[in-house]
mmCIF file of C-alpha atoms in Angstrom:
data_model
loop_
_atom_site.group_PDB
_atom_site.id
_atom_site.type_symbol
_atom_site.label_atom_id
_atom_site.label_comp_id
_atom_site.label_asym_id
_atom_site.label_seq_id
_atom_site.Cartn_x
_atom_site.Cartn_y
_atom_site.Cartn_z
ATOM 1 C CA MET D 1 -16.782 -9.424 -14.254
ATOM 2 C CA THR D 2 -18.587 -6.276 -12.734
ATOM 3 C CA THR D 3 -18.936 -5.272 -9.168
ATOM 4 C CA PRO D 4 -22.120 -5.037 -7.299
ATOM 5 C CA PRO D 5 -22.161 -1.457 -5.509
ATOM 6 C CA PRO D 6 -21.272 -2.298 -1.728
ATOM 7 C CA GLY D 7 -24.394 -1.507 0.711
ATOM 8 C CA LEU D 8 -25.278 0.415 3.283
ATOM 9 C CA ARG D 9 -23.208 -1.833 6.007
ATOM 10 C CA GLU D 10 -19.807 -1.404 3.757
ATOM 11 C CA ARG D 11 -20.229 2.292 3.206
ATOM 12 C CA LYS D 12 -20.271 2.607 7.285
ATOM 13 C CA LYS D 13 -17.536 0.615 7.699
ATOM 14 C CA ARG D 14 -15.593 2.452 4.595
ATOM 15 C CA ALA D 15 -17.134 5.854 6.167
ATOM 16 C CA THR D 16 -15.200 4.893 9.415
ATOM 17 C CA ARG D 17 -11.747 3.380 7.857
ATOM 18 C CA GLU D 18 -11.772 6.943 6.667
ATOM 19 C CA ALA D 19 -12.921 8.815 9.244
ATOM 20 C CA LEU D 20 -10.301 6.865 11.800
ATOM 21 C CA ARG D 21 -7.358 6.867 9.146
ATOM 22 C CA GLU D 22 -8.135 11.068 8.578
ATOM 23 C CA ALA D 23 -7.863 11.435 12.429
ATOM 24 C CA ALA D 24 -4.549 9.731 12.534
ATOM 25 C CA LEU D 25 -2.994 11.310 10.437
ATOM 26 C CA ARG D 26 -4.125 15.190 10.883
ATOM 27 C CA LEU D 27 -3.605 14.003 15.043
ATOM 28 C CA ALA D 28 -0.103 12.860 14.369
ATOM 29 C CA VAL D 29 0.179 16.192 12.415
ATOM 30 C CA GLU D 30 -0.307 18.346 15.048
ATOM 31 C CA ARG D 31 1.177 17.018 17.933
ATOM 32 C CA GLY D 32 3.567 13.617 16.623
ATOM 33 C CA PRO D 33 3.386 10.674 15.941
ATOM 34 C CA ASP D 34 4.625 10.186 18.769
ATOM 35 C CA GLN D 35 2.312 12.305 21.650
ATOM 36 C CA VAL D 36 -1.152 10.060 19.702
ATOM 37 C CA ARG D 37 -2.477 7.258 21.212
ATOM 38 C CA VAL D 38 -4.978 5.270 19.871
ATOM 39 C CA GLU D 39 -7.779 6.138 22.319
ATOM 40 C CA ASP D 40 -7.284 10.168 21.055
ATOM 41 C CA ILE D 41 -8.006 8.380 18.114
ATOM 42 C CA ALA D 42 -10.625 6.543 18.069
ATOM 43 C CA GLU D 43 -12.129 9.684 20.651
ATOM 44 C CA ALA D 44 -11.776 12.558 17.502
ATOM 45 C CA ALA D 45 -13.408 10.047 15.084
ATOM 46 C CA GLY D 46 -15.804 9.050 17.007
ATOM 47 C CA VAL D 47 -15.903 5.707 17.969
ATOM 48 C CA SER D 48 -14.550 4.104 20.667
ATOM 49 C CA PRO D 49 -10.950 1.640 21.738
ATOM 50 C CA ARG D 50 -12.367 -1.485 20.888
ATOM 51 C CA THR D 51 -13.904 -0.014 17.632
ATOM 52 C CA TYR D 52 -10.146 1.154 15.651
ATOM 53 C CA ASN D 53 -9.273 -2.504 16.905
ATOM 54 C CA ASN D 54 -11.310 -4.067 14.473
ATOM 55 C CA TYR D 55 -9.745 -1.673 11.617
ATOM 56 C CA PHE D 56 -6.176 -1.467 12.549
ATOM 57 C CA ALA D 57 -3.949 -2.796 14.649
ATOM 58 C CA SER D 58 -1.909 0.676 16.065
ATOM 59 C CA ARG D 59 -1.955 3.745 15.418
ATOM 60 C CA GLU D 60 1.442 3.348 12.603
ATOM 61 C CA GLN D 61 -1.159 1.325 10.723
ATOM 62 C CA ALA D 62 -3.963 4.359 11.369
ATOM 63 C CA ILE D 63 -1.590 6.979 10.389
ATOM 64 C CA VAL D 64 0.192 4.755 7.232
ATOM 65 C CA SER D 65 -3.206 4.542 6.068
ATOM 66 C CA ALA D 66 -3.394 8.158 5.432
ATOM 67 C CA VAL D 67 -0.792 6.977 2.448
ATOM 68 C CA THR D 68 -1.486 3.780 1.021
ATOM 69 C CA ALA D 69 -5.224 4.447 1.886
ATOM 70 C CA ASP D 70 -7.375 1.558 0.122
ATOM 71 C CA ARG D 71 -3.982 1.078 -3.010
ATOM 72 C CA GLU D 72 -4.254 -2.510 -3.095
ATOM 73 C CA ALA D 73 -7.095 -3.002 -4.033
ATOM 74 C CA ARG D 74 -6.056 0.319 -7.653
ATOM 75 C CA ILE D 75 -3.074 -1.196 -8.572
ATOM 76 C CA ALA D 76 -5.544 -4.616 -10.013
ATOM 77 C CA ALA D 77 -8.578 -2.281 -10.362
ATOM 78 C CA ALA D 78 -5.806 -0.598 -13.004
ATOM 79 C CA VAL D 79 -3.840 -4.017 -13.744
ATOM 80 C CA ALA D 80 -7.798 -4.986 -15.082
ATOM 81 C CA ALA D 81 -9.013 -1.565 -16.656
ATOM 82 C CA ARG D 82 -5.442 -2.567 -19.469
ATOM 83 C CA PRO D 83 -6.552 -3.525 -22.405
ATOM 84 C CA ALA D 84 -6.126 -8.144 -23.315
ATOM 85 C CA GLY D 85 -3.921 -6.816 -25.358
ATOM 86 C CA VAL D 86 -1.436 -5.147 -23.629
ATOM 87 C CA ARG D 87 1.474 -7.624 -21.651
ATOM 88 C CA LEU D 88 0.633 -7.991 -17.884
ATOM 89 C CA ALA D 89 3.863 -7.886 -17.339
ATOM 90 C CA ASP D 90 3.293 -4.219 -18.469
ATOM 91 C CA ALA D 91 0.380 -3.454 -17.175
ATOM 92 C CA VAL D 92 0.957 -4.261 -13.530
ATOM 93 C CA THR D 93 4.142 -2.240 -13.159
ATOM 94 C CA GLU D 94 2.425 0.750 -14.694
ATOM 95 C CA ALA D 95 0.356 0.410 -12.814
ATOM 96 C CA VAL D 96 1.672 -0.046 -9.170
ATOM 97 C CA VAL D 97 3.600 2.931 -10.759
ATOM 98 C CA GLU D 98 0.883 4.994 -11.124
ATOM 99 C CA GLN D 99 -0.047 3.939 -7.974
ATOM 100 C CA TYR D 100 2.275 4.798 -5.508
ATOM 101 C CA THR D 101 3.652 7.988 -7.057
ATOM 102 C CA ASP D 102 0.266 9.675 -7.538
ATOM 103 C CA THR D 103 -0.043 10.909 -3.579
ATOM 104 C CA GLY D 104 -1.993 13.949 -2.722
ATOM 105 C CA GLU D 105 -2.157 16.682 0.547
ATOM 106 C CA ARG D 106 -2.853 14.077 2.572
ATOM 107 C CA ALA D 107 -0.730 12.399 1.454
ATOM 108 C CA HIS D 108 2.841 14.224 1.459
ATOM 109 C CA GLU D 109 2.052 15.206 4.952
ATOM 110 C CA ALA D 110 1.922 11.344 5.631
ATOM 111 C CA LEU D 111 5.479 10.526 4.055
ATOM 112 C CA LEU D 112 6.378 13.645 5.694
ATOM 113 C CA LEU D 113 6.048 11.453 9.004
ATOM 114 C CA ILE D 114 7.170 8.210 7.809
ATOM 115 C CA THR D 115 10.497 9.646 6.404
ATOM 116 C CA THR D 116 11.488 10.569 10.099
ATOM 117 C CA ARG D 117 10.648 7.332 12.374
ATOM 118 C CA THR D 118 10.842 3.495 11.800
ATOM 119 C CA ALA D 119 8.383 2.244 13.470
ATOM 120 C CA LEU D 120 5.977 4.175 10.552
ATOM 121 C CA ARG D 121 8.440 3.080 7.980
ATOM 122 C CA ASP D 122 8.138 -0.842 9.436
ATOM 123 C CA ALA D 123 3.971 0.052 8.708
ATOM 124 C CA PHE D 124 4.396 1.325 5.754
ATOM 125 C CA LEU D 125 6.553 -1.567 3.977
ATOM 126 C CA ASP D 126 4.112 -3.938 5.840
ATOM 127 C CA ALA D 127 0.848 -2.393 3.229
ATOM 128 C CA THR D 128 3.083 -3.909 0.226
ATOM 129 C CA ALA D 129 1.312 -7.457 1.062
ATOM 130 C CA GLY D 130 -2.066 -6.661 0.807
ATOM 131 C CA ILE D 131 -1.248 -5.963 -2.790
ATOM 132 C CA GLU D 132 -1.187 -9.840 -3.646
ATOM 133 C CA PRO D 133 -4.759 -10.573 -2.852
ATOM 134 C CA PRO D 134 -6.414 -8.163 -5.258
ATOM 135 C CA LEU D 135 -4.145 -8.781 -7.374
ATOM 136 C CA THR D 136 -3.523 -12.316 -7.433
ATOM 137 C CA ALA D 137 -7.339 -12.572 -8.248
ATOM 138 C CA VAL D 138 -7.300 -9.593 -11.565
ATOM 139 C CA ILE D 139 -3.328 -12.795 -12.208
ATOM 140 C CA ALA D 140 -6.014 -15.299 -12.317
ATOM 141 C CA GLU D 141 -8.758 -13.504 -14.152
ATOM 142 C CA ARG D 142 -6.397 -12.315 -17.054
ATOM 143 C CA LEU D 143 -3.741 -15.742 -17.144
ATOM 144 C CA GLY D 144 -7.863 -18.564 -16.709
ATOM 145 C CA ASP D 145 -6.276 -21.774 -16.594
ATOM 146 C CA ALA D 146 -2.488 -20.621 -16.588
ATOM 147 C CA GLY D 147 -1.989 -23.292 -12.940
ATOM 148 C CA PRO D 148 -3.475 -22.742 -9.077
ATOM 149 C CA HIS D 149 -0.632 -20.971 -7.297
ATOM 150 C CA THR D 150 0.474 -19.036 -10.750
ATOM 151 C CA ALA D 151 -1.299 -16.046 -10.092
ATOM 152 C CA ARG D 152 -0.810 -16.564 -6.406
ATOM 153 C CA VAL D 153 3.213 -16.324 -6.819
ATOM 154 C CA LEU D 154 3.442 -14.200 -9.338
ATOM 155 C CA ALA D 155 1.937 -11.197 -7.126
ATOM 156 C CA ALA D 156 3.611 -12.778 -4.472
ATOM 157 C CA SER D 157 6.405 -11.735 -5.921
ATOM 158 C CA VAL D 158 5.043 -7.808 -6.303
ATOM 159 C CA ALA D 159 4.313 -6.974 -2.831
ATOM 160 C CA ALA D 160 7.681 -8.358 -2.136
ATOM 161 C CA ALA D 161 9.527 -5.763 -5.054
ATOM 162 C CA VAL D 162 7.990 -3.503 -4.122
ATOM 163 C CA ARG D 163 8.463 -3.587 -0.785
ATOM 164 C CA ILE D 164 12.442 -4.176 -1.794
ATOM 165 C CA ALA D 165 11.463 -0.606 -3.969
ATOM 166 C CA LEU D 166 10.411 1.441 -1.279
ATOM 167 C CA GLU D 167 13.550 -0.173 0.711
ATOM 168 C CA GLY D 168 15.828 1.358 -0.955
ATOM 169 C CA TRP D 169 14.225 4.646 -1.004
ATOM 170 C CA LEU D 170 13.559 5.129 2.229
ATOM 171 C CA ARG D 171 16.634 3.815 2.881
ATOM 172 C CA PRO D 172 18.434 6.885 5.951
ATOM 173 C CA ALA D 173 21.461 8.272 5.113
ATOM 174 C CA GLY D 174 24.763 6.501 5.845
ATOM 175 C CA ASN D 175 22.859 3.616 5.657
ATOM 176 C CA THR D 176 23.446 1.319 3.686
ATOM 177 C CA GLY D 177 20.831 -1.909 4.879
ATOM 178 C CA ALA D 178 17.271 -1.599 4.717
ATOM 179 C CA ALA D 179 15.124 1.026 5.607
ATOM 180 C CA GLY D 180 12.831 -0.842 8.222
ATOM 181 C CA SER D 181 16.661 -1.735 10.362
ATOM 182 C CA SER D 182 17.330 2.103 11.410
ATOM 183 C CA GLY D 183 16.878 4.134 14.827
ATOM 184 C CA ALA D 184 14.389 6.120 16.041
ATOM 185 C CA GLY D 185 15.214 9.307 14.266
ATOM 186 C CA GLU D 186 17.614 9.053 11.580
ATOM 187 C CA LEU D 187 17.371 11.164 8.501
ATOM 188 C CA VAL D 188 16.094 9.308 5.418
ATOM 189 C CA VAL D 189 17.051 11.066 1.892
ATOM 190 C CA PRO D 190 14.466 9.615 -0.782
ATOM 191 C CA SER D 191 17.698 7.551 -2.544
ATOM 192 C CA GLY D 192 16.839 8.358 -6.630
ATOM 193 C CA PRO D 193 13.130 9.033 -8.875
ATOM 194 C CA LEU D 194 10.630 6.728 -7.052
ATOM 195 C CA PRO D 195 9.243 5.453 -10.825
ATOM 196 C CA ASP D 196 12.669 4.285 -11.128
ATOM 197 C CA GLN D 197 13.900 2.115 -8.594
ATOM 198 C CA LEU D 198 9.963 0.130 -8.554
ATOM 199 C CA ARG D 199 11.374 -0.082 -11.940
ATOM 200 C CA ALA D 200 13.600 -1.790 -12.503
ATOM 201 C CA ALA D 201 12.519 -3.552 -8.650
ATOM 202 C CA LEU D 202 9.857 -4.770 -10.394
ATOM 203 C CA SER D 203 11.560 -6.426 -14.284
ATOM 204 C CA PRO D 204 13.246 -9.231 -13.477
ATOM 205 C CA LEU D 205 9.857 -10.935 -13.158
ATOM 206 C CA ALA D 206 8.942 -9.797 -16.300
ATOM 207 C CA ALA D 207 10.509 -13.696 -17.306
ATOM 208 C CA ALA D 208 7.238 -15.123 -14.747
ATOM 209 C CA PHE D 209 4.979 -12.056 -16.508
ATOM 210 C CA ASP D 210 5.861 -13.835 -20.015
ATOM 211 C CA ALA D 211 6.422 -17.004 -19.487
ATOM 212 C CA ALA D 212 2.522 -17.370 -18.052
ATOM 213 C CA GLU D 213 0.595 -16.030 -20.769
ATOM 214 C CA ARG D 214 2.534 -17.573 -22.978
ATOM 215 C CA ARG D 215 0.623 -20.977 -21.365
ATOM 216 C CA VAL D 216 -2.702 -19.037 -22.549
ATOM 217 C CA PRO D 217 -4.972 -21.101 -24.185
ATOM 218 C CA SER D 218 -5.374 -19.142 -27.110
#
């Protein structure tokens, strides 16, 4: 399946989104997340607050987007790029691990902020839901007529497993609950290597992926 190149309108939208998330992260690093307003981000990106609201629902979403930017699409693209002979469960797991651990300098800056703010951690965890739509499309193409809901259920399960892994990884020190239940300002100490957390959370889905692949007509 070949995807046509984006048109001018889509390129402009992508450029605006990129400008907003870069401005959000830069201001959050400079001032602290609590001192950044939506109006500040919009002004720094050269757009109106109304335009900002067309892209992000909160300042937290914009800041977190600096580390999650286009990750969902990259995961789906990585799965689609795997050879047909590669087990689907393995293709999905490797794509997720690769995209969640391949971070640049700007992503590290965002993660440092995320580990110190509950609202940012919540937004970071909520972003995992974005995995479902593009991954559904890729799984459906791979499975063909394996069932109308199979691809969506599998993709939603992957998104849930990733969230669970991240909750465990971003658990505040001394807190045995989920990361999102912590109070503001609690110290977060990442728990173990993230790839291990992701693989452990995704491993129970392997049997479901295998069963779905067995139903694919040869």
